[in-house]
mmCIF file of N, CA and C in Angstrom:
data_model
loop_
_atom_site.group_PDB
_atom_site.id
_atom_site.type_symbol
_atom_site.label_atom_id
_atom_site.label_comp_id
_atom_site.label_asym_id
_atom_site.label_seq_id
_atom_site.Cartn_x
_atom_site.Cartn_y
_atom_site.Cartn_z
ATOM 1 N N MET S 1 0.494 13.070 11.262
ATOM 2 C CA MET S 1 1.597 13.813 10.702
ATOM 3 C C MET S 1 2.897 13.491 11.428
ATOM 4 N N GLN S 2 2.814 13.391 12.740
ATOM 5 C CA GLN S 2 3.998 13.060 13.525
ATOM 6 C C GLN S 2 4.515 11.671 13.160
ATOM 7 N N LEU S 3 3.585 10.756 12.927
ATOM 8 C CA LEU S 3 3.950 9.393 12.567
ATOM 9 C C LEU S 3 4.677 9.383 11.222
ATOM 10 N N GLU S 4 4.178 10.151 10.274
ATOM 11 C CA GLU S 4 4.839 10.229 8.967
ATOM 12 C C GLU S 4 6.249 10.790 9.099
ATOM 13 N N LYS S 5 6.418 11.828 9.901
ATOM 14 C CA LYS S 5 7.749 12.407 10.107
ATOM 15 C C LYS S 5 8.685 11.393 10.751
ATOM 16 N N ALA S 6 8.175 10.638 11.702
ATOM 17 C CA ALA S 6 8.994 9.626 12.360
ATOM 18 C C ALA S 6 9.410 8.551 11.367
ATOM 19 N N LEU S 7 8.500 8.157 10.484
ATOM 20 C CA LEU S 7 8.834 7.145 9.484
ATOM 21 C C LEU S 7 9.873 7.657 8.489
ATOM 22 N N VAL S 8 9.726 8.911 8.084
ATOM 23 C CA VAL S 8 10.710 9.501 7.167
ATOM 24 C C VAL S 8 12.080 9.557 7.835
ATOM 25 N N ARG S 9 12.112 9.982 9.101
ATOM 26 C CA ARG S 9 13.378 10.062 9.828
ATOM 27 C C ARG S 9 13.989 8.673 10.000
ATOM 28 N N LEU S 10 13.164 7.696 10.298
ATOM 29 C CA LEU S 10 13.642 6.326 10.460
ATOM 30 C C LEU S 10 14.255 5.819 9.158
ATOM 31 N N GLN S 11 13.585 6.076 8.048
ATOM 32 C CA GLN S 11 14.113 5.659 6.762
ATOM 33 C C GLN S 11 15.462 6.325 6.478
ATOM 34 N N LYS S 12 15.567 7.610 6.798
ATOM 35 C CA LYS S 12 16.816 8.344 6.595
ATOM 36 C C LYS S 12 17.946 7.761 7.456
ATOM 37 N N LEU S 13 17.629 7.458 8.705
ATOM 38 C CA LEU S 13 18.641 6.870 9.589
ATOM 39 C C LEU S 13 19.104 5.508 9.078
ATOM 40 N N LEU S 14 18.183 4.719 8.572
ATOM 41 C CA LEU S 14 18.546 3.407 8.036
ATOM 42 C C LEU S 14 19.417 3.544 6.793
ATOM 43 N N GLU S 15 19.069 4.509 5.937
ATOM 44 C CA GLU S 15 19.898 4.747 4.752
ATOM 45 C C GLU S 15 21.294 5.203 5.158
ATOM 46 N N ASP S 16 21.352 6.137 6.121
ATOM 47 C CA ASP S 16 22.656 6.625 6.590
ATOM 48 C C ASP S 16 23.495 5.489 7.164
ATOM 49 N N ALA S 17 22.855 4.620 7.914
ATOM 50 C CA ALA S 17 23.580 3.503 8.520
ATOM 51 C C ALA S 17 24.101 2.550 7.457
ATOM 52 N N SER S 18 23.300 2.310 6.422
ATOM 53 C CA SER S 18 23.748 1.378 5.380
ATOM 54 C C SER S 18 24.852 1.978 4.520
ATOM 55 N N LEU S 19 24.889 3.317 4.419
ATOM 56 C CA LEU S 19 25.916 3.974 3.611
ATOM 57 C C LEU S 19 27.166 4.332 4.414
ATOM 58 N N SER S 20 27.094 4.177 5.733
ATOM 59 C CA SER S 20 28.235 4.567 6.566
ATOM 60 C C SER S 20 29.401 3.618 6.334
ATOM 61 N N SER S 21 30.557 4.065 6.748
ATOM 62 C CA SER S 21 31.768 3.262 6.564
ATOM 63 C C SER S 21 31.904 2.175 7.630
ATOM 64 N N GLY S 22 30.905 2.075 8.490
ATOM 65 C CA GLY S 22 30.971 1.096 9.558
ATOM 66 C C GLY S 22 31.572 1.640 10.830
ATOM 67 N N ASP S 23 31.713 2.959 10.902
ATOM 68 C CA ASP S 23 32.257 3.609 12.095
ATOM 69 C C ASP S 23 31.342 3.311 13.285
ATOM 70 N N PRO S 24 31.848 2.638 14.315
ATOM 71 C CA PRO S 24 31.018 2.258 15.459
ATOM 72 C C PRO S 24 30.335 3.445 16.142
ATOM 73 N N ALA S 25 30.998 4.590 16.200
ATOM 74 C CA ALA S 25 30.406 5.761 16.858
ATOM 75 C C ALA S 25 29.184 6.245 16.083
ATOM 76 N N VAL S 26 29.297 6.307 14.753
ATOM 77 C CA VAL S 26 28.177 6.750 13.914
ATOM 78 C C VAL S 26 27.032 5.745 13.995
ATOM 79 N N LEU S 27 27.361 4.478 13.883
ATOM 80 C CA LEU S 27 26.334 3.440 13.957
ATOM 81 C C LEU S 27 25.635 3.443 15.316
ATOM 82 N N SER S 28 26.410 3.671 16.363
ATOM 83 C CA SER S 28 25.842 3.717 17.705
ATOM 84 C C SER S 28 24.865 4.883 17.842
ATOM 85 N N GLU S 29 25.246 6.050 17.325
ATOM 86 C CA GLU S 29 24.363 7.219 17.373
ATOM 87 C C GLU S 29 23.080 6.952 16.584
ATOM 88 N N ASN S 30 23.244 6.383 15.380
ATOM 89 C CA ASN S 30 22.071 6.060 14.570
ATOM 90 C C ASN S 30 21.167 5.077 15.294
ATOM 91 N N TRP S 31 21.761 4.050 15.869
ATOM 92 C CA TRP S 31 20.973 3.034 16.546
ATOM 93 C C TRP S 31 20.225 3.626 17.738
ATOM 94 N N GLN S 32 20.865 4.497 18.478
ATOM 95 C CA GLN S 32 20.189 5.122 19.623
ATOM 96 C C GLN S 32 18.994 5.950 19.169
ATOM 97 N N GLU S 33 19.165 6.687 18.082
ATOM 98 C CA GLU S 33 18.037 7.485 17.582
ATOM 99 C C GLU S 33 16.934 6.584 17.027
ATOM 100 N N ILE S 34 17.312 5.504 16.373
ATOM 101 C CA ILE S 34 16.321 4.546 15.867
ATOM 102 C C ILE S 34 15.531 3.957 17.033
ATOM 103 N N GLN S 35 16.223 3.566 18.087
ATOM 104 C CA GLN S 35 15.538 3.020 19.263
ATOM 105 C C GLN S 35 14.567 4.040 19.861
ATOM 106 N N THR S 36 14.996 5.295 19.934
ATOM 107 C CA THR S 36 14.140 6.347 20.477
ATOM 108 C C THR S 36 12.904 6.531 19.602
ATOM 109 N N LEU S 37 13.101 6.572 18.287
ATOM 110 C CA LEU S 37 11.962 6.709 17.376
ATOM 111 C C LEU S 37 10.979 5.557 17.528
ATOM 112 N N LEU S 38 11.522 4.350 17.624
ATOM 113 C CA LEU S 38 10.652 3.174 17.745
ATOM 114 C C LEU S 38 9.906 3.153 19.070
ATOM 115 N N SER S 39 10.622 3.411 20.152
ATOM 116 C CA SER S 39 9.993 3.289 21.472
ATOM 117 C C SER S 39 9.128 4.485 21.840
ATOM 118 N N ASP S 40 9.553 5.685 21.463
ATOM 119 C CA ASP S 40 8.822 6.884 21.873
ATOM 120 C C ASP S 40 7.836 7.391 20.828
ATOM 121 N N GLY S 41 8.054 7.037 19.571
ATOM 122 C CA GLY S 41 7.207 7.571 18.514
ATOM 123 C C GLY S 41 6.316 6.544 17.857
ATOM 124 N N LEU S 42 6.944 5.552 17.245
ATOM 125 C CA LEU S 42 6.170 4.605 16.450
ATOM 126 C C LEU S 42 5.353 3.621 17.279
ATOM 127 N N ALA S 43 5.950 3.017 18.276
ATOM 128 C CA ALA S 43 5.229 2.009 19.061
ATOM 129 C C ALA S 43 3.978 2.578 19.728
ATOM 130 N N PRO S 44 4.050 3.709 20.438
ATOM 131 C CA PRO S 44 2.831 4.247 21.049
ATOM 132 C C PRO S 44 1.780 4.645 20.011
ATOM 133 N N ALA S 45 2.222 5.183 18.874
ATOM 134 C CA ALA S 45 1.270 5.589 17.838
ATOM 135 C C ALA S 45 0.543 4.379 17.263
ATOM 136 N N LEU S 46 1.288 3.318 16.999
ATOM 137 C CA LEU S 46 0.674 2.129 16.414
ATOM 138 C C LEU S 46 -0.231 1.404 17.404
ATOM 139 N N THR S 47 0.201 1.306 18.648
ATOM 140 C CA THR S 47 -0.655 0.642 19.635
ATOM 141 C C THR S 47 -1.853 1.506 19.992
ATOM 142 N N GLY S 48 -1.746 2.819 19.775
ATOM 143 C CA GLY S 48 -2.868 3.723 20.033
ATOM 144 C C GLY S 48 -3.839 3.795 18.873
ATOM 145 N N GLY S 49 -3.563 3.086 17.790
ATOM 146 C CA GLY S 49 -4.494 3.034 16.673
ATOM 147 C C GLY S 49 -4.168 3.953 15.525
ATOM 148 N N ALA S 50 -2.983 4.482 15.482
ATOM 149 C CA ALA S 50 -2.616 5.356 14.359
ATOM 150 C C ALA S 50 -2.484 4.533 13.085
ATOM 151 N N ALA S 51 -2.729 5.174 11.979
ATOM 152 C CA ALA S 51 -2.653 4.501 10.689
ATOM 153 C C ALA S 51 -1.364 4.886 9.982
ATOM 154 N N LEU S 52 -0.795 3.929 9.310
ATOM 155 C CA LEU S 52 0.386 4.213 8.508
ATOM 156 C C LEU S 52 -0.046 4.885 7.213
ATOM 157 N N PRO S 53 0.755 5.767 6.680
ATOM 158 C CA PRO S 53 0.387 6.404 5.413
ATOM 159 C C PRO S 53 0.423 5.391 4.269
ATOM 160 N N LEU S 54 -0.614 5.399 3.468
ATOM 161 C CA LEU S 54 -0.694 4.477 2.339
ATOM 162 C C LEU S 54 -0.824 5.251 1.043
ATOM 163 N N GLY S 55 -0.267 4.688 -0.003
ATOM 164 C CA GLY S 55 -0.412 5.292 -1.325
ATOM 165 C C GLY S 55 -1.799 5.039 -1.885
ATOM 166 N N ALA S 56 -2.134 5.750 -2.943
ATOM 167 C CA ALA S 56 -3.463 5.643 -3.558
ATOM 168 C C ALA S 56 -3.730 4.229 -4.055
ATOM 169 N N GLU S 57 -2.706 3.570 -4.585
ATOM 170 C CA GLU S 57 -2.889 2.209 -5.109
ATOM 171 C C GLU S 57 -3.239 1.227 -3.989
ATOM 172 N N LYS S 58 -2.540 1.330 -2.861
ATOM 173 C CA LYS S 58 -2.817 0.451 -1.725
ATOM 174 C C LYS S 58 -4.210 0.720 -1.166
ATOM 175 N N LYS S 59 -4.587 2.009 -1.080
ATOM 176 C CA LYS S 59 -5.916 2.346 -0.587
ATOM 177 C C LYS S 59 -6.988 1.759 -1.501
ATOM 178 N N SER S 60 -6.755 1.827 -2.805
ATOM 179 C CA SER S 60 -7.702 1.269 -3.773
ATOM 180 C C SER S 60 -7.821 -0.243 -3.603
ATOM 181 N N GLU S 61 -6.697 -0.912 -3.412
ATOM 182 C CA GLU S 61 -6.712 -2.361 -3.199
ATOM 183 C C GLU S 61 -7.490 -2.714 -1.930
ATOM 184 N N ILE S 62 -7.284 -1.950 -0.873
ATOM 185 C CA ILE S 62 -7.983 -2.197 0.384
ATOM 186 C C ILE S 62 -9.483 -1.983 0.212
ATOM 187 N N GLU S 63 -9.864 -0.913 -0.510
ATOM 188 C CA GLU S 63 -11.279 -0.654 -0.759
ATOM 189 C C GLU S 63 -11.916 -1.795 -1.548
ATOM 190 N N LYS S 64 -11.181 -2.333 -2.549
ATOM 191 C CA LYS S 64 -11.692 -3.475 -3.323
ATOM 192 C C LYS S 64 -11.882 -4.691 -2.428
ATOM 193 N N LEU S 65 -10.911 -4.939 -1.545
ATOM 194 C CA LEU S 65 -11.032 -6.070 -0.630
ATOM 195 C C LEU S 65 -12.238 -5.907 0.289
ATOM 196 N N ILE S 66 -12.440 -4.703 0.798
ATOM 197 C CA ILE S 66 -13.578 -4.455 1.679
ATOM 198 C C ILE S 66 -14.895 -4.662 0.924
ATOM 199 N N THR S 67 -14.943 -4.193 -0.318
ATOM 200 C CA THR S 67 -16.140 -4.387 -1.143
ATOM 201 C C THR S 67 -16.387 -5.867 -1.383
ATOM 202 N N ASN S 68 -15.338 -6.617 -1.703
ATOM 203 C CA ASN S 68 -15.487 -8.061 -1.921
ATOM 204 C C ASN S 68 -15.938 -8.775 -0.654
ATOM 205 N N ILE S 69 -15.394 -8.382 0.476
ATOM 206 C CA ILE S 69 -15.790 -8.989 1.753
ATOM 207 C C ILE S 69 -17.259 -8.697 2.031
ATOM 208 N N ALA S 70 -17.689 -7.462 1.787
ATOM 209 C CA ALA S 70 -19.093 -7.100 2.007
ATOM 210 C C ALA S 70 -20.011 -7.907 1.098
ATOM 211 N N SER S 71 -19.599 -8.099 -0.149
ATOM 212 C CA SER S 71 -20.390 -8.888 -1.093
ATOM 213 C C SER S 71 -20.493 -10.348 -0.642
ATOM 214 N N LEU S 72 -19.377 -10.917 -0.213
ATOM 215 C CA LEU S 72 -19.393 -12.299 0.283
ATOM 216 C C LEU S 72 -20.275 -12.430 1.518
ATOM 217 N N GLU S 73 -20.190 -11.447 2.400
ATOM 218 C CA GLU S 73 -21.018 -11.473 3.602
ATOM 219 C C GLU S 73 -22.496 -11.420 3.241
ATOM 220 N N GLN S 74 -22.852 -10.592 2.270
ATOM 221 C CA GLN S 74 -24.246 -10.494 1.840
ATOM 222 C C GLN S 74 -24.716 -11.821 1.249
ATOM 223 N N ASN S 75 -23.873 -12.440 0.429
ATOM 224 C CA ASN S 75 -24.226 -13.746 -0.148
ATOM 225 C C ASN S 75 -24.408 -14.797 0.944
ATOM 226 N N LEU S 76 -23.541 -14.766 1.948
ATOM 227 C CA LEU S 76 -23.672 -15.720 3.053
ATOM 228 C C LEU S 76 -24.968 -15.495 3.828
ATOM 229 N N GLN S 77 -25.337 -14.239 4.023
ATOM 230 C CA GLN S 77 -26.592 -13.932 4.727
ATOM 231 C C GLN S 77 -27.791 -14.460 3.935
ATOM 232 N N LEU S 78 -27.769 -14.276 2.612
ATOM 233 C CA LEU S 78 -28.862 -14.777 1.776
ATOM 234 C C LEU S 78 -28.946 -16.302 1.838
ATOM 235 N N LYS S 79 -27.809 -16.960 1.805
ATOM 236 C CA LYS S 79 -27.798 -18.434 1.898
ATOM 237 C C LYS S 79 -28.267 -18.892 3.266
ATOM 238 N N ARG S 80 -27.873 -18.158 4.316
ATOM 239 C CA ARG S 80 -28.322 -18.505 5.666
ATOM 240 C C ARG S 80 -29.837 -18.376 5.771
ATOM 241 N N GLN S 81 -30.380 -17.314 5.202
ATOM 242 C CA GLN S 81 -31.826 -17.122 5.220
ATOM 243 C C GLN S 81 -32.531 -18.226 4.439
ATOM 244 N N ALA S 82 -31.982 -18.613 3.300
ATOM 245 C CA ALA S 82 -32.576 -19.680 2.496
ATOM 246 C C ALA S 82 -32.550 -21.001 3.251
ATOM 247 N N LEU S 83 -31.434 -21.275 3.931
ATOM 248 C CA LEU S 83 -31.346 -22.519 4.714
ATOM 249 C C LEU S 83 -32.302 -22.495 5.902
ATOM 250 N N ALA S 84 -32.441 -21.343 6.526
ATOM 251 C CA ALA S 84 -33.342 -21.231 7.673
ATOM 252 C C ALA S 84 -34.793 -21.419 7.244
ATOM 253 N N ALA S 85 -35.122 -21.010 6.021
ATOM 254 C CA ALA S 85 -36.502 -21.123 5.538
ATOM 255 C C ALA S 85 -36.791 -22.492 4.918
ATOM 256 N N PHE S 86 -35.753 -23.270 4.701
ATOM 257 C CA PHE S 86 -35.930 -24.569 4.060
ATOM 258 C C PHE S 86 -36.667 -25.532 4.981
ATOM 259 N N VAL S 87 -37.699 -26.129 4.445
ATOM 260 C CA VAL S 87 -38.461 -27.154 5.176
ATOM 261 C C VAL S 87 -38.475 -28.400 4.298
ATOM 262 N N PRO S 88 -37.860 -29.473 4.751
ATOM 263 C CA PRO S 88 -37.845 -30.696 3.951
ATOM 264 C C PRO S 88 -39.265 -31.291 3.842
ATOM 265 N N GLN S 89 -39.564 -31.813 2.688
ATOM 266 C CA GLN S 89 -40.870 -32.453 2.495
ATOM 267 C C GLN S 89 -40.682 -33.948 2.452
ATOM 268 N N LYS S 90 -41.652 -34.633 3.015
ATOM 269 C CA LYS S 90 -41.611 -36.086 3.028
ATOM 270 C C LYS S 90 -42.001 -36.600 1.656
ATOM 271 N N GLN S 91 -41.188 -37.478 1.126
ATOM 272 C CA GLN S 91 -41.462 -38.060 -0.195
ATOM 273 C C GLN S 91 -42.221 -39.365 -0.015
ATOM 274 N N ASP S 92 -43.261 -39.538 -0.821
ATOM 275 C CA ASP S 92 -44.017 -40.800 -0.786
ATOM 276 C C ASP S 92 -43.301 -41.833 -1.637
ATOM 277 N N ASP S 93 -43.204 -43.040 -1.117
ATOM 278 C CA ASP S 93 -42.529 -44.108 -1.869
ATOM 279 C C ASP S 93 -43.469 -44.827 -2.753
#
């Protein structure tokens, strides 16, 4: 939850900075808060294993990829077993 709030705040600060008139004082304040959010909030959360919030569509895509990977892995295991069981036979000329 904290990570989501930090991301929302970061997005708001970026929007404010892009809409500002270019006032150095405002940009400086925004940049300082952005740096604080990145260094104190986002970086430790991400390196600690926190997950970014994902929409339902992205989660569905990830689940499909995981299913496809599992299927490929199963096929590879079956082929490995078939190769391990293969015994070449000598052909008579």
